[in-house]
C-alpha positions in Angstrom: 94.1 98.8 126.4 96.8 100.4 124.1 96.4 103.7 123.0 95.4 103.8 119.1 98.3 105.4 116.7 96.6 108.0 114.7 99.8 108.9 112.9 99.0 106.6 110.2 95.1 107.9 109.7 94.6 109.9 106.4 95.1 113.3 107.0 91.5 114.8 105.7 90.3 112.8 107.9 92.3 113.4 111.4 91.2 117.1 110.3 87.8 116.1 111.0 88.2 114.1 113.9 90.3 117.9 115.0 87.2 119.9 113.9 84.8 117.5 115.9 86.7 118.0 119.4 87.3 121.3 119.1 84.8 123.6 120.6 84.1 125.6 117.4 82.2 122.7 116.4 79.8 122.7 118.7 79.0 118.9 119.0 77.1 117.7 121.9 79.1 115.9 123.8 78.0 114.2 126.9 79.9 111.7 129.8 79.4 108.2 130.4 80.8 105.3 131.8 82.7 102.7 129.7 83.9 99.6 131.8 84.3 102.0 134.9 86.0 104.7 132.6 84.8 108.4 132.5 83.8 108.3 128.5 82.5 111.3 125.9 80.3 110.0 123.9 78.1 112.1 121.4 74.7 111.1 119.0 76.1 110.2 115.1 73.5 112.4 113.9 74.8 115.5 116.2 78.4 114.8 114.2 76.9 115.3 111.0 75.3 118.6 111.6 78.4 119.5 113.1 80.1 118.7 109.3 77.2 120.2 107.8 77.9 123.8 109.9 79.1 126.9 108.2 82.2 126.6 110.6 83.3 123.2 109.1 84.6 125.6 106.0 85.6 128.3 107.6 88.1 125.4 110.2 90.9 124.8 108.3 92.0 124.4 104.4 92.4 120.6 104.8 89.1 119.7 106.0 87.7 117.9 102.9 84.3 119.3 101.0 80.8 118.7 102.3 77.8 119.5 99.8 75.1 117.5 101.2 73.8 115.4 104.2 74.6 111.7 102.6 78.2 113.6 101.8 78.6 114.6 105.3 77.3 110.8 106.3 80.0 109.4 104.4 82.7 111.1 105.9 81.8 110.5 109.6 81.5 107.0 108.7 84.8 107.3 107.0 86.2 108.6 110.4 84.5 106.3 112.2 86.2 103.1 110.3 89.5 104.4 111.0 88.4 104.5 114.8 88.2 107.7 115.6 85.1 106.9 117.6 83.6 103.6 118.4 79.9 102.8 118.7 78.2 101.7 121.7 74.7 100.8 123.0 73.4 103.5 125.6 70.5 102.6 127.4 67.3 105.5 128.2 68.0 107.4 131.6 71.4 105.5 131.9 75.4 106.6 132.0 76.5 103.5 131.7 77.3 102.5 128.2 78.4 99.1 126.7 80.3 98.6 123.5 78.6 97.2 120.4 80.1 94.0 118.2 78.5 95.6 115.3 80.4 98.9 114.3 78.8 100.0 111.7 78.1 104.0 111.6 74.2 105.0 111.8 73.2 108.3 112.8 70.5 107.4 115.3 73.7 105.7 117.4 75.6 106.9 120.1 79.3 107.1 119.8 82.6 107.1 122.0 85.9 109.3 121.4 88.7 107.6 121.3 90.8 110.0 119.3 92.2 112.4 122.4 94.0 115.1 120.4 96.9 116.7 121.2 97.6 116.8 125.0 100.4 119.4 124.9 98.7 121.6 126.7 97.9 119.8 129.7 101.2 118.9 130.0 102.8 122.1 129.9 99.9 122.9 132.6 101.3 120.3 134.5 104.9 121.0 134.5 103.9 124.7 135.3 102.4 123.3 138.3 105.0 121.1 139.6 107.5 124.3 138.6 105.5 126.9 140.8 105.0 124.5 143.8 109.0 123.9 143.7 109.5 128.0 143.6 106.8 128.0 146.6 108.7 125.1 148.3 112.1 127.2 147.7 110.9 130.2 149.3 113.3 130.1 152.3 115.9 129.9 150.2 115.2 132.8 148.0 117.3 136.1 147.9 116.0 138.2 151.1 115.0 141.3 148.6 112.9 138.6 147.1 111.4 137.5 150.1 110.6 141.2 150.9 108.8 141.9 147.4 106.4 139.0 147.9 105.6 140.3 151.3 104.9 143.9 149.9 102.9 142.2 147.3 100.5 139.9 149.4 100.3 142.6 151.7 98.5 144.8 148.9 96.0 141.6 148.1 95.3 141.3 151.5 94.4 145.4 151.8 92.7 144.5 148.2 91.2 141.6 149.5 89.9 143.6 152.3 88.8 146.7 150.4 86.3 144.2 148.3 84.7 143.2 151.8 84.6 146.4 152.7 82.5 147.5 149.3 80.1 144.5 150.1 78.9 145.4 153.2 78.4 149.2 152.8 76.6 148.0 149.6 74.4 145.4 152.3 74.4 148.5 154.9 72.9 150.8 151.8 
C-alpha cells in the first residue's frame, strides 16, 4: 500500500490532523491490528472533544475556529475526507479491526491514523545510533589518551554503580 501524499491536503486542516497526534491533545489513542499491521486507532467522538479542548486554541495560529460541537463535527469530518484517518469496524473485546466500505465520519465510530507526521526525529535517532555503535566499533583505533579517558570514566560508573548498591543494602540492613 503506498504511502498517502499529505503535501497537497489544505493546510487548516493538516494543522489539525498535527494537533490530534500530538500529545497536548490528549486523544485516546489505542492499538489494533489492521491486516496483521500494528494500527492506532481512536473513538470519532474522542477527536471532537479533543477540538473542542481549551488547548486546540492555545496549539497554533493556523488551527481554524471551533465555536460549537456540530462546528468541531464538521471539521473532523472535513479531516477525515481528505484521509487523514480511515474508518473501520472494531468488534467488543477484540484488537483486530477491519476496514469499512462506508467512510462516512460518525462519532460513535472507531477510526485509524493514517497521517504519520513528521518522522524526522526518528531518523535522526537512528542515525545517532548507527553513529555511536561505529565510534564503539572504532574504539581500538582511537587515540591512546582517548582510550585512557573512557577507562577513567567507566571506572567512576562502576565505583558509582557500586556506591548505589552499597546505599541499598545498609538501607535493607537498617
Amino acid at each position: 500500500m503506498p504511502k498517502p501524499n499529505f503535501n497537497d491536503a489544505p493546510k487548516p486542516l493538516l494543522e489539525v490532523a498535527k494537533y490530534l497526534r500530538s500529545s497536548s491533545a490528549k486523544l485516546k489513542i489505542r492499538q489494533g491490528v489492521l491486516n496483521g499491521r500494528r494500527v492506532d486507532f481512536f473513538k470519532g467522538k474522542h477527536a471532537v472533544n479533543a477540538v473542542m479542548r481549551d488547548t486546540y486554541a492555545k496549539y497554533s495560529k493556523a488551527l481554524p475556529a471551533v465555536e460549537d460541537r456540530p462546528a468541531a463535527e464538521k471539521l473532523i469530518a472535513d479531516a477525515h475526507q481528505n484521509g487523514f484517518f480511515l474508518r473501520v469496524e472494531k468488534p467488543p473485546k477484540a484488537k483486530t479491526l477491519a476496514l469499512q466500505p462506508m467512510q462516512v465520519f460518525s462519532p460513535d465510530a472507531y477510526y485509524i491514523w493514517v497521517y504519520e507526521g513528521s518522522q524526522w526525529r526518528g531518523t535522526l535517532l537512528g542515525l545517532l545510533v548507527l553513529l555511536l555503535t561505529l565510534a564503539g566499533v572504532m574504539f581500538p583505533l582511537w587515540p591512546a589518551s582517548l582510550r585512557l579517558g573512557v577507562y577513567y570514566l567507566s571506572l567512576a560508573l562502576l565505583g558509582l554503580l557500586a556506591l548505589f548498591f552499597g546505599l541499598i543494602v545498609v538501607r535493607f540492613l537498617l
